[in-house]
Amino acid sequence: MKRRFSLSGIVISNLVPIVFLIFAFIAVPLSGLSVRYLVQEIMTRLGRDSFLVLSLLVPVMAGMGLNFGMVLGAMAGQIGLIFISDWGVVGVPGILVAALIGTPISIALGLFCGSIMNRAKGREMVTSYILGFFMDGAYQFFILYCMGSLIILRNPELLLSRGYGVRNTVDLLGIRQILDDLIPLSVGGIQIPVASFVLLATLCLILVWFSRTKLGQDMRALGRDMAVADGAGISVARTRIIAIVISTLLACYGQIVSLQNLGTINTYSSHQQVGIFAIAALLVGGGSVEKATIPNVFIGVLLFHVMFVVSPMAGKNLIGDAQLGEYFRVFVSYGIIAVTLLLHAWKHRRELRDRRKAEDSAAVDDSRSEGAAL
Amino acid sequence: MYNRVSRVIDSFGWPRIIIAIFLVILFAITPIIGMRLDTSLSDMLIRVGMNGILVLAMVPMIQSGCGLNFGLPLGVIAGLVGAVTSMEFNWQGTDGFCMAVLFSIPLAAVLGFFYGWLLNMAKGEEMMIATYVGFSSVAFMSIMWLILPYRNPLMVWGFSGKGLRTTISLDGFWNRMLDSFIPIKIGNHFLFPTGTFLIFAIGCFLMWAFFRTKTGVAMTAAGSNPQFARANGVDVDRMRMLSVVISTVFGAIGMVVYEQSYGFIQLYMGPFYMAFPAVAAVLLGGATINKATIANVIIGTFLFQGILTMTPSVINESLKTDMSEVIRIVVSNGMIVYALTRKGKERKR
């Protein structure tokens, strides 16, 4: 990569963030929103979602692609939050207890997801994606039928009127924005969630440190070439499972952080959105299936949320229909994933073809003998 | 003896056996809990006919090595546009249905062409990209439904006079047109949807015949061993492209058939998850992600739709709760995950 260090090279490898930047420059004035409002929104959203997006980095490092299975972690976090709102634990202890409940659940789910993905090498992404849907069924079964009947919930306000099953929305009044307001700071009238940012910074440091440990190096080796790593004596299956467990665990904590900011859980849909948005944000920030860095995460969350805040208003002012902006937003979040995955697959295939051309004569002989054998 | 039994079970696949036994049990207990067996059977048959062609649309892409067609919503969209356009011109009855099919086929072919081109660019990552192509096209069409110039007052929002409604009734157009074509009625509660099944059978036959033509054989070869196919002069990319076009066209026709049986056209986010039941059904029928037969389609559709029809009614009746949604999610996605992991095992051998 280093030998082709040209302007066009930089543009091509950062095509997605650049397109989004241009979009932001056009759409922000169109939306007519004040800069102060925008900055405030972006601050809040950075604190809310970056943790979740960071949880995607470890599996990418281990060459497992984008972990759509992170929704499993989000489910674990939500289960923890439902329990603390039943027990009435409030404040910082509430968040800690929720994380404590979520930890074993997300480790178990991570082990499960990791071992499934080991059985589907080469198509981890689509498998983890469908696994998310599958576990959504299990989650619904647990929340809708087991909670309140097998597992006793004391707080009747949590339950559906039929006596068991959790309501569609759970208020998190006890821990609402507890983390964000822990260290209050406002600059020029803009609230800055200092504690959340401190937490994010810590996590980033841990991730940097982790990538330098033995385990982190093993994962990078796996990401580069699984066969070589296997030959070098790295336990492939085990390392991959650990990568997924870490990711699931971080997603669990990330979901808790994100929901304490929002203040309510949509019991049956909060976790579904998470996977799509986190992955779209990472890709928008210039991350790819093979390589994603911490700057990618923050640039991505920033740009993605600018689009998110701005596009309904821009749609309304431009065409006179807010619903259109809404659909546009959905279209962009899915479209961006499609396009980046496509670019990645295309690049990957071109590399393969180049490599094949290098071994051209050998390949021709191979295919001939293969054809003859058949 | 034990070996033979285990081999039969292996080839049939555990999930399929479990689901089949489950379905038989469901049917067996219907009379016990006081439901009519003939109504249940009839409901199941109608749903099989309704979904059959959509499931059939999975076959070409699996055979050509493009994997499971999670991008089925693209074909579905063509079917929706066809239906809406036919209604715009106020064609009713058989005319309306035929015009809907006729409108949707060329559109599906064009969309399929682009979709196939994308998938050829993305070999190895087809399924993931297909999913997102499907999703983003549904979102894109949601924008289009709002701004396309359809004006038939039966279809657009009443107060603004523009923008299609989320659900459009086919009453007075071609609601149940195929289902009530030479219906076979036994008693008051059993109705065999002859027309729908006729179309499904024709579709199956065409697909079966196609895979026996030279092109069809070449397509299968392109899927099962691309190098070998290329060495024998098969244009693999072209075969893949063709399979995607056929798949999308069948998706479009399947959607029009689905609509006439359902009685409504659902726009906007309606087709969003349309691919998943079809994918699950063909896998339940015993297809893998690189091989599917017509028998897989037929068996799979019966099993899957049978479960979908029977579980809500039986479980609601006996447990007094509605667990059908959860069962649907677990069965369909569990089936897909199982298939995705199974191929990995075969490759290791």
XYZ file of C-alpha atoms in Angstrom:
723
model
C 0.000 0.000 0.000
C 2.784 2.410 0.884
C 4.304 2.542 -2.543
C 1.139 3.996 -4.088
C 1.042 7.095 -1.920
C -0.809 9.554 -4.134
C -3.744 11.927 -3.783
C -6.068 9.715 -5.799
C -5.035 6.784 -3.626
C -5.990 8.678 -0.488
C -9.306 9.722 -1.995
C -10.159 6.203 -3.092
C -9.304 4.590 0.213
C -11.291 7.232 2.107
C -14.099 7.521 -0.402
C -16.939 6.863 2.017
C -15.999 9.413 4.691
C -15.338 12.009 1.989
C -18.760 11.466 0.405
C -20.360 11.857 3.807
C -18.392 14.993 4.536
C -19.636 16.533 1.287
C -23.166 15.441 2.144
C -22.857 17.126 5.532
C -21.636 20.355 3.967
C -24.653 20.444 1.683
C -27.292 19.229 4.118
C -26.378 21.222 7.223
C -27.227 24.648 5.765
C -30.327 23.159 4.091
C -31.668 21.862 7.395
C -31.647 25.339 8.902
C -30.621 23.961 12.298
C -28.465 26.184 14.469
C -24.815 25.284 14.903
C -25.182 25.258 18.643
C -28.023 22.766 18.505
C -26.013 20.570 16.157
C -22.892 20.630 18.321
C -24.947 19.752 21.386
C -26.628 16.862 19.585
C -23.342 15.529 18.266
C -21.712 15.755 21.714
C -24.543 13.769 23.256
C -24.532 11.200 20.494
C -20.767 10.758 20.566
C -21.020 9.934 24.237
C -23.975 7.655 23.592
C -22.861 5.511 20.688
C -19.069 5.449 20.446
C -18.759 2.713 23.052
C -20.963 0.405 20.997
C -19.012 1.058 17.825
C -15.719 0.442 19.628
C -16.961 -3.038 20.469
C -16.670 -3.927 16.775
C -12.922 -3.387 16.567
C -11.621 -6.597 18.124
C -13.313 -9.066 15.723
C -12.174 -6.983 12.738
C -8.644 -7.255 14.094
C -9.036 -11.026 14.303
C -10.117 -11.167 10.669
C -13.715 -12.103 11.445
C -15.270 -9.125 9.730
C -17.998 -6.973 11.190
C -19.523 -8.661 14.187
C -23.252 -8.452 13.602
C -23.479 -10.695 16.663
C -22.942 -7.645 18.819
C -26.714 -7.446 19.172
C -26.373 -10.445 21.502
C -24.327 -8.296 23.840
C -26.883 -5.521 23.568
C -29.595 -7.989 24.610
C -27.542 -8.997 27.655
C -27.176 -5.344 28.615
C -30.902 -4.799 28.318
C -31.645 -7.813 30.501
C -29.349 -6.312 33.136
C -31.128 -2.977 32.906
C -34.568 -4.570 33.205
C -33.477 -6.304 36.405
C -32.114 -3.163 38.032
C -35.232 -1.210 37.231
C -37.214 -4.013 38.845
C -35.028 -4.013 41.939
C -35.011 -0.237 42.076
C -31.228 0.154 42.149
C -30.509 3.724 41.144
C -27.582 5.928 40.284
C -24.070 4.740 39.543
C -24.585 1.519 41.543
C -27.517 0.794 39.228
C -25.287 0.969 36.181
C -22.650 -1.183 37.837
C -25.173 -3.828 38.902
C -26.667 -3.897 35.409
C -23.183 -4.408 33.968
C -22.552 -7.129 36.553
C -25.708 -8.993 35.514
C -24.941 -8.503 31.857
C -21.385 -9.826 32.140
C -22.023 -13.564 32.589
C -24.901 -13.496 30.094
C -22.828 -11.818 27.422
C -19.843 -14.106 28.041
C -22.116 -17.118 27.569
C -23.669 -15.605 24.441
C -20.221 -14.684 23.138
C -18.986 -18.246 23.599
C -22.055 -19.532 21.769
C -21.733 -17.010 18.949
C -17.992 -17.605 18.642
C -18.339 -21.357 18.347
C -21.083 -20.986 15.725
C -18.858 -18.643 13.751
C -16.009 -21.132 13.951
C -18.241 -23.610 12.190
C -18.970 -21.095 9.443
C -15.515 -19.848 8.571
C -15.471 -17.586 5.531
C -19.026 -16.443 6.062
C -18.857 -15.136 9.595
C -20.716 -11.947 8.802
C -23.858 -13.396 7.313
C -23.904 -16.121 9.969
C -23.568 -13.690 12.856
C -26.187 -11.526 11.212
C -28.770 -14.306 11.053
C -27.705 -15.499 14.483
C -28.716 -12.070 15.749
C -32.228 -12.663 14.433
C -32.281 -16.166 15.861
C -31.250 -15.010 19.313
C -33.798 -12.218 19.048
C -36.383 -14.992 19.068
C -34.812 -16.516 22.172
C -34.620 -13.070 23.790
C -38.273 -12.429 23.069
C -39.175 -15.799 24.514
C -37.242 -14.982 27.678
C -38.579 -11.449 28.111
C -42.119 -12.056 26.935
C -42.884 -15.413 28.537
C -40.320 -16.234 31.223
C -40.074 -12.859 32.934
C -42.872 -12.409 35.397
C -43.823 -16.066 35.293
C -40.670 -18.156 35.873
C -38.552 -15.220 36.955
C -40.332 -13.111 39.510
C -40.464 -9.390 38.866
C -41.757 -7.369 41.799
C -42.510 -4.148 40.018
C -45.959 -4.460 38.398
C -45.288 -1.405 36.259
C -42.764 -3.380 34.276
C -45.220 -6.099 33.368
C -47.828 -6.302 30.651
C -51.400 -6.152 31.852
C -51.782 -9.917 31.407
C -49.426 -10.444 34.375
C -46.244 -11.684 32.747
C -43.902 -10.440 30.053
C -42.168 -7.077 30.050
C -43.813 -3.985 28.590
C -42.752 -2.469 25.299
C -40.914 0.364 26.969
C -39.085 0.367 30.280
C -38.315 3.702 31.891
C -34.844 4.002 33.319
C -35.621 7.018 35.510
C -33.252 5.815 38.231
C -30.174 5.876 36.042
C -31.212 8.354 33.403
C -28.106 10.269 32.246
C -26.398 9.433 35.517
C -23.090 8.842 33.796
C -23.361 11.885 31.564
C -24.061 14.208 34.471
C -21.543 12.636 36.836
C -19.001 15.372 36.168
C -21.083 18.328 34.987
C -19.369 20.652 32.572
C -20.825 23.046 30.087
C -18.853 25.122 27.626
C -20.699 28.016 26.051
C -24.047 26.493 27.003
C -23.185 23.116 25.544
C -23.374 20.212 27.954
C -20.423 17.882 27.728
C -20.813 14.361 29.113
C -17.351 14.309 30.691
C -17.660 11.019 32.529
C -18.804 9.213 29.384
C -15.865 10.627 27.476
C -13.457 9.611 30.250
C -14.904 6.111 30.033
C -14.449 6.112 26.254
C -10.858 7.319 26.559
C -10.134 4.549 29.049
C -11.620 1.990 26.715
C -9.541 3.279 23.817
C -6.382 3.017 25.916
C -7.312 -0.505 26.929
C -7.896 -1.434 23.281
C -4.520 0.001 22.247
C -2.853 -1.840 25.110
C -4.725 -5.008 24.216
C -3.576 -4.979 20.616
C 0.011 -5.071 21.907
C -0.444 -8.014 24.245
C 0.340 -11.563 23.166
C -3.354 -12.264 22.625
C -3.798 -9.106 20.579
C -0.823 -9.985 18.406
C -2.229 -13.467 17.910
C -5.481 -11.938 16.733
C -3.711 -9.667 14.281
C -1.791 -12.639 12.927
C -5.115 -14.437 12.478
C -6.516 -11.453 10.680
C -3.633 -11.460 8.250
C -3.615 -15.144 7.417
C -5.437 -17.846 9.287
C -3.388 -20.714 7.854
C -0.055 -19.089 8.683
C -1.247 -18.264 12.192
C -2.324 -21.858 12.637
C 1.094 -23.013 11.456
C 2.759 -20.685 13.936
C 1.031 -22.530 16.743
C -1.754 -20.085 17.503
C -4.948 -21.835 18.566
C -7.227 -20.452 15.852
C -10.595 -21.549 17.192
C -9.868 -20.426 20.741
C -8.519 -17.012 19.737
C -11.490 -16.343 17.498
C -13.926 -17.227 20.255
C -12.112 -14.893 22.654
C -12.381 -12.076 20.099
C -16.130 -12.560 19.887
C -16.534 -12.809 23.665
C -14.695 -9.504 24.110
C -16.815 -7.888 21.449
C -20.059 -9.176 22.956
C -19.021 -8.037 26.425
C -18.142 -4.542 25.194
C -21.405 -4.371 23.274
C -23.242 -5.217 26.510
C -21.557 -2.370 28.391
C -21.948 -0.113 25.375
C -25.680 -0.733 25.296
C -25.936 0.106 29.006
C -24.055 3.375 28.450
C -26.189 4.199 25.455
C -29.500 3.449 27.177
C -28.620 5.419 30.322
C -28.308 8.391 28.004
C -31.626 7.732 26.276
C -33.419 6.986 29.514
C -35.808 4.367 28.142
C -35.517 0.878 26.695
C -37.654 -0.170 23.789
C -37.718 -3.686 25.127
C -38.303 -5.390 21.801
C -36.456 -3.157 19.386
C -33.593 -1.242 21.026
C -31.106 -4.025 20.405
C -32.128 -4.580 16.787
C -31.222 -1.070 15.757
C -27.858 -1.200 17.505
C -26.126 -3.613 15.153
C -27.101 -1.784 11.989
C -26.258 1.663 13.282
C -22.954 0.724 14.887
C -21.788 -1.047 11.766
C -22.946 1.694 9.431
C -21.181 4.268 11.610
C -17.913 2.329 11.568
C -18.058 1.986 7.785
C -18.929 5.652 7.317
C -15.852 6.495 9.353
C -13.691 4.727 6.808
C -13.453 1.376 8.550
C -13.709 -1.747 6.448
C -14.220 -5.435 6.894
C -10.494 -5.942 7.214
C -9.241 -2.861 8.954
C -10.862 -0.562 11.463
C -9.152 1.841 13.813
C -10.172 4.003 16.749
C -10.204 7.209 14.627
C -12.561 5.417 12.197
C -14.968 4.926 15.094
C -15.107 8.571 16.144
C -15.138 10.043 12.644
C -17.858 7.545 11.771
C -20.088 8.304 14.739
C -19.654 12.017 14.082
C -20.493 11.930 10.373
C -23.241 9.348 10.692
C -25.003 11.314 13.368
C -24.687 14.594 11.515
C -26.579 12.884 8.719
C -28.992 11.431 11.220
C -29.858 14.744 12.846
C -29.895 16.771 9.691
C -31.577 14.675 7.014
C -35.246 14.794 8.173
C -35.122 18.588 8.383
C -33.179 18.869 5.151
C -35.701 16.567 3.464
C -38.539 18.689 4.785
C -37.031 21.966 3.614
C -35.964 20.587 0.274
C -39.015 18.564 -0.771
C -41.518 19.545 1.877
C -41.901 16.126 3.462
C -40.203 15.033 6.698
C -41.229 11.427 6.076
C -39.079 11.476 2.955
C -36.030 12.507 4.960
C -36.814 9.666 7.348
C -36.850 7.111 4.542
C -33.751 8.698 3.080
C -32.002 8.128 6.390
C -32.950 4.465 6.392
C -31.894 4.162 2.781
C -28.499 5.696 3.482
C -27.774 3.543 6.534
C -28.457 0.348 4.583
C -27.064 1.608 1.314
C -23.780 2.603 2.879
C -23.286 -0.866 4.306
C -24.091 -2.400 0.913
C -21.712 -0.108 -0.944
C -18.781 -0.473 1.444
C -19.145 -4.240 1.588
C -19.293 -4.253 -2.177
C -16.177 -2.101 -2.523
C -14.390 -4.337 -0.103
C -15.359 -7.552 -1.896
C -14.416 -6.007 -5.228
C -10.993 -4.887 -3.963
C -10.418 -8.254 -2.390
C -11.264 -10.018 -5.636
C -8.991 -7.761 -7.651
C -6.118 -8.552 -5.305
C -6.816 -12.243 -5.757
C -6.827 -11.821 -9.512
C -3.537 -9.936 -9.447
C -2.022 -12.674 -7.358
C -3.426 -15.257 -9.756
C -1.965 -13.448 -12.746
C 1.439 -13.652 -11.101
C 1.111 -17.408 -10.933
C -0.559 -17.506 -14.301
C 1.165 -20.371 -16.036
C 0.958 -22.605 -12.999
C -2.761 -21.895 -12.652
C -3.464 -22.765 -16.273
C -1.695 -26.092 -15.866
C -3.614 -26.701 -12.667
C -7.005 -26.119 -14.168
C -6.137 -28.264 -17.175
C -5.104 -31.217 -15.091
C -8.151 -30.676 -12.916
C -10.378 -30.674 -15.963
C -8.732 -33.811 -17.266
C -9.091 -35.564 -13.920
C -12.791 -34.862 -13.885
C -28.792 -51.515 10.695
C -27.917 -48.669 13.036
C -25.532 -47.331 10.396
C -28.187 -47.326 7.746
C -30.683 -45.543 9.987
C -28.156 -42.917 10.963
C -27.217 -42.425 7.324
C -30.836 -41.900 6.342
C -31.263 -39.451 9.201
C -28.054 -37.683 8.202
C -29.127 -37.279 4.623
C -32.545 -36.062 5.668
C -31.141 -33.713 8.275
C -32.181 -33.478 11.922
C -34.004 -30.164 11.696
C -36.210 -31.438 8.925
C -37.130 -34.571 10.895
C -37.869 -32.610 14.051
C -40.012 -30.076 12.206
C -41.868 -32.829 10.329
C -42.626 -34.717 13.555
C -43.680 -31.477 15.205
C -46.024 -30.739 12.310
C -47.580 -34.200 12.452
C -48.150 -33.777 16.185
C -49.767 -30.410 15.604
C -52.148 -31.908 13.080
C -52.849 -34.861 15.354
C -53.929 -32.697 18.273
C -56.151 -30.324 16.280
C -59.284 -32.478 16.694
C -58.467 -33.072 20.373
C -58.469 -29.397 21.259
C -61.620 -28.865 19.255
C -60.390 -27.337 16.031
C -61.448 -28.347 12.559
C -58.800 -30.374 10.768
C -60.165 -29.512 7.326
C -60.026 -25.760 7.970
C -56.434 -26.061 9.126
C -55.490 -28.128 6.104
C -57.165 -25.692 3.766
C -55.427 -22.721 5.391
C -52.117 -24.477 5.044
C -52.697 -25.278 1.361
C -53.619 -21.687 0.590
C -50.449 -20.436 2.246
C -48.341 -23.006 0.435
C -49.710 -21.803 -2.895
C -49.235 -18.218 -1.840
C -45.536 -18.609 -1.015
C -44.511 -21.415 -3.339
C -43.130 -19.368 -6.201
C -41.195 -17.065 -3.894
C -39.462 -20.140 -2.491
C -38.902 -21.460 -5.987
C -37.083 -18.220 -6.790
C -34.294 -19.360 -4.466
C -33.288 -22.283 -6.672
C -31.406 -20.678 -9.609
C -29.099 -18.570 -7.472
C -28.271 -21.425 -5.124
C -27.502 -23.637 -8.114
C -25.256 -21.111 -9.825
C -23.191 -20.604 -6.671
C -24.550 -17.189 -5.688
C -25.875 -18.570 -2.403
C -29.154 -17.773 -0.713
C -31.018 -14.931 -2.347
C -31.433 -12.523 0.534
C -31.966 -9.872 -2.119
C -35.386 -11.270 -2.943
C -37.017 -7.939 -1.973
C -35.731 -6.652 -5.304
C -37.985 -9.088 -7.161
C -40.759 -8.384 -4.696
C -40.492 -4.683 -5.493
C -40.864 -5.411 -9.192
C -43.984 -7.409 -8.342
C -45.344 -4.518 -6.306
C -44.696 -1.977 -9.054
C -46.406 -4.307 -11.533
C -49.441 -4.683 -9.295
C -49.727 -0.989 -8.542
C -49.316 -0.016 -12.185
C -51.960 -2.506 -13.288
C -54.331 -1.050 -10.693
C -53.563 2.491 -11.809
C -55.058 1.606 -15.195
C -58.078 0.070 -13.456
C -57.678 -3.342 -15.047
C -59.771 -5.841 -13.179
C -60.050 -9.596 -12.816
C -57.859 -11.801 -14.972
C -56.726 -8.844 -17.091
C -55.498 -7.021 -14.034
C -53.586 -10.012 -12.779
C -51.985 -10.744 -16.143
C -51.063 -7.109 -16.700
C -49.496 -6.970 -13.226
C -47.348 -9.974 -14.123
C -46.524 -8.522 -17.549
C -45.490 -5.167 -16.084
C -43.383 -6.708 -13.390
C -41.380 -9.149 -15.535
C -39.345 -6.657 -17.592
C -38.737 -4.497 -14.542
C -37.567 -7.543 -12.588
C -35.280 -8.497 -15.471
C -33.673 -5.061 -15.505
C -33.286 -4.946 -11.725
C -31.976 -8.504 -11.768
C -29.423 -7.545 -14.366
C -27.951 -4.814 -12.160
C -28.223 -6.965 -9.071
C -26.386 -9.778 -10.846
C -23.710 -7.370 -11.974
C -23.204 -6.270 -8.355
C -23.025 -9.845 -7.145
C -20.467 -10.708 -9.793
C -18.328 -7.903 -8.455
C -18.650 -9.280 -4.965
C -17.911 -12.958 -5.274
C -17.500 -14.627 -1.921
C -19.531 -11.995 -0.078
C -22.757 -12.439 -2.050
C -25.150 -13.167 0.760
C -24.200 -10.231 2.945
C -24.320 -7.826 0.026
C -27.571 -9.321 -1.228
C -29.145 -8.666 2.168
C -28.179 -5.039 2.109
C -29.049 -4.536 -1.539
C -32.503 -5.856 -0.614
C -32.831 -3.619 2.434
C -31.608 -0.463 0.761
C -33.810 -1.010 -2.270
C -36.840 -1.355 0.014
C -35.905 1.921 1.689
C -35.315 3.553 -1.680
C -38.696 2.387 -2.957
C -40.331 3.806 0.176
C -39.191 7.184 -1.091
C -40.444 6.344 -4.564
C -43.905 5.226 -3.375
C -44.304 8.707 -1.954
C -43.292 10.608 -5.050
C -44.232 8.396 -8.012
C -47.170 9.925 -9.904
C -49.842 7.317 -9.163
C -53.272 8.944 -9.036
C -55.894 6.223 -8.666
C -57.956 7.410 -5.674
C -58.264 3.818 -4.417
C -54.515 3.660 -3.926
C -53.353 7.087 -2.760
C -53.821 8.833 0.554
C -57.235 10.432 0.607
C -56.405 13.841 2.020
C -53.404 14.765 -0.102
C -54.321 12.894 -3.289
C -50.799 11.665 -3.781
C -48.409 9.178 -2.224
C -49.444 5.525 -2.176
C -51.060 4.049 0.902
C -49.225 1.524 3.062
C -51.828 -1.159 2.395
C -53.917 -1.285 -0.746
C -56.904 -3.602 -0.915
C -57.318 -5.720 -4.036
C -61.079 -5.985 -3.519
C -62.809 -5.532 -6.842
C -59.587 -6.026 -8.730
C -58.040 -9.455 -8.608
C -58.444 -10.482 -5.002
C -58.249 -14.295 -4.726
C -58.492 -14.547 -8.494
C -56.336 -17.685 -8.717
C -57.515 -19.232 -5.462
C -61.086 -19.259 -6.718
C -60.237 -20.591 -10.171
C -62.033 -23.999 -10.391
C -61.906 -24.354 -6.610
C -62.357 -27.841 -5.206
C -64.681 -27.575 -2.254
C -65.266 -30.422 0.159
C -67.840 -29.547 2.742
C -68.072 -26.003 4.018
C -64.609 -25.723 5.424
C -62.209 -27.192 2.912
C -61.143 -25.361 -0.202
C -58.321 -26.375 -2.475
C -56.838 -23.300 -4.219
C -56.549 -24.942 -7.647
C -55.437 -21.928 -9.657
C -52.625 -20.978 -7.332
C -51.376 -24.543 -7.246
C -51.599 -24.731 -11.020
C -49.335 -21.693 -11.328
C -46.973 -23.107 -8.702
C -46.864 -26.417 -10.591
C -46.169 -24.673 -13.903
C -43.397 -22.669 -12.247
C -41.877 -25.832 -10.767
C -42.077 -27.589 -14.100
C -40.441 -24.708 -15.961
C -37.654 -24.556 -13.411
C -37.189 -28.330 -13.543
C -37.126 -28.281 -17.344
C -34.745 -25.344 -17.414
C -32.155 -27.210 -15.361
C -32.271 -29.988 -17.915
C -31.481 -27.715 -20.840
C -27.907 -27.061 -21.888
C -27.916 -23.640 -20.234
C -29.325 -25.091 -17.047
C -26.664 -27.764 -16.848
C -23.994 -25.153 -17.512
C -25.438 -23.056 -14.692
C -25.254 -25.946 -12.251
C -21.685 -26.613 -13.362
C -20.773 -22.944 -12.855
C -22.053 -23.244 -9.312
C -20.577 -26.555 -8.261
C -17.133 -26.160 -9.815
C -16.343 -22.798 -11.428
C -12.838 -23.773 -12.585
C -14.066 -26.914 -14.261
C -16.933 -25.041 -15.874
C -14.594 -22.352 -17.149
C -12.234 -24.972 -18.561
C -15.195 -26.379 -20.467
C -16.061 -23.071 -22.039
C -18.864 -21.977 -19.714
C -18.995 -18.246 -19.107
C -19.374 -18.431 -15.315
C -20.156 -14.745 -14.800
C -22.853 -14.858 -17.454
C -24.433 -17.927 -15.885
C -24.463 -16.270 -12.489
C -26.001 -13.171 -13.995
C -28.687 -15.214 -15.728
C -29.481 -17.081 -12.523
C -29.943 -13.793 -10.673
C -32.254 -12.486 -13.399
C -34.359 -15.664 -13.323
C -34.459 -15.548 -9.555
C -35.606 -11.935 -9.529
C -38.257 -12.546 -12.198
C -39.633 -15.498 -10.237
C -39.598 -13.301 -7.160
C -41.713 -10.737 -9.010
C -44.229 -13.288 -10.293
C -44.274 -14.921 -6.882
C -45.129 -11.597 -5.316
C -48.087 -10.980 -7.623
C -49.388 -14.472 -6.812
C -48.844 -13.772 -3.128
C -50.799 -10.527 -3.360
C -53.806 -12.077 -5.093
C -54.031 -14.687 -2.347
C -53.405 -12.225 0.461
C -55.856 -9.704 -0.916
C -53.694 -6.694 -0.177
C -50.641 -4.980 -1.585
C -48.271 -3.984 1.188
C -45.893 -1.184 0.327
C -43.156 0.700 2.176
C -41.509 -1.498 4.811
C -43.807 -4.427 3.913
C -41.324 -6.362 1.749
C -38.437 -5.737 4.148
C -38.147 -9.224 5.615
C -39.784 -11.009 2.698
C -36.645 -12.990 1.844
C -36.253 -14.708 5.181
C -39.290 -17.021 5.132
C -38.494 -18.064 1.574
C -34.859 -18.777 2.421
C -35.852 -20.692 5.538
C -38.416 -22.732 3.614
C -36.032 -23.935 0.922
C -33.439 -24.838 3.568
C -36.047 -26.650 5.622
C -36.812 -28.638 2.505
C -33.260 -29.977 2.571
C -31.427 -27.546 0.316
C -27.913 -26.487 1.283
C -26.390 -23.152 0.389
C -24.942 -24.625 -2.800
C -27.520 -27.162 -3.889
C -31.279 -26.973 -4.199
C -33.826 -29.062 -6.048
C -37.482 -28.619 -6.887
C -38.300 -31.333 -4.343
C -36.553 -29.243 -1.676
C -38.789 -26.341 -2.621
C -42.018 -28.310 -2.441
C -41.229 -30.193 0.768
C -39.808 -27.070 2.378
C -42.779 -24.893 1.543
C -45.221 -27.462 2.922
C -43.257 -27.936 6.139
C -42.552 -24.275 6.756
C -45.982 -22.957 5.889
C -47.509 -25.867 7.776
C -45.661 -24.822 10.911
C -46.577 -21.180 10.382
C -50.260 -21.975 9.943
C -50.593 -24.572 12.654
C -48.557 -23.190 15.546
C -50.532 -20.002 16.096
C -53.896 -21.699 16.076
C -52.929 -24.821 18.025
C -50.793 -23.073 20.605
C -53.229 -20.215 21.086
C -55.993 -22.709 21.593
C -54.133 -24.923 24.051
C -51.877 -22.526 25.978
C -53.999 -19.403 25.600
C -50.982 -17.340 24.624
C -49.702 -16.187 21.283
C -46.235 -17.602 20.873
C -46.414 -17.940 17.118
C -44.203 -14.941 16.429
C -41.401 -16.259 18.617
C -41.656 -19.726 17.099
C -41.588 -18.254 13.600
C -38.435 -16.263 14.351
C -36.654 -19.165 16.017
C -37.573 -21.760 13.388
C -36.813 -19.677 10.309
C -33.563 -18.122 11.497
C -32.433 -21.253 13.298
C -32.810 -23.090 10.029
C -30.664 -20.559 8.170
C -27.933 -20.584 10.821
C -27.916 -24.389 10.737
C -27.468 -24.394 6.960
C -24.692 -21.822 7.099
C -22.716 -23.842 9.629
C -23.325 -27.152 7.865
C -21.577 -26.172 4.673
C -18.489 -25.275 6.690
C -18.377 -28.805 8.044
C -18.624 -30.352 4.608
C -15.760 -28.278 3.358
C -13.479 -29.553 6.112
C -13.938 -33.178 5.113
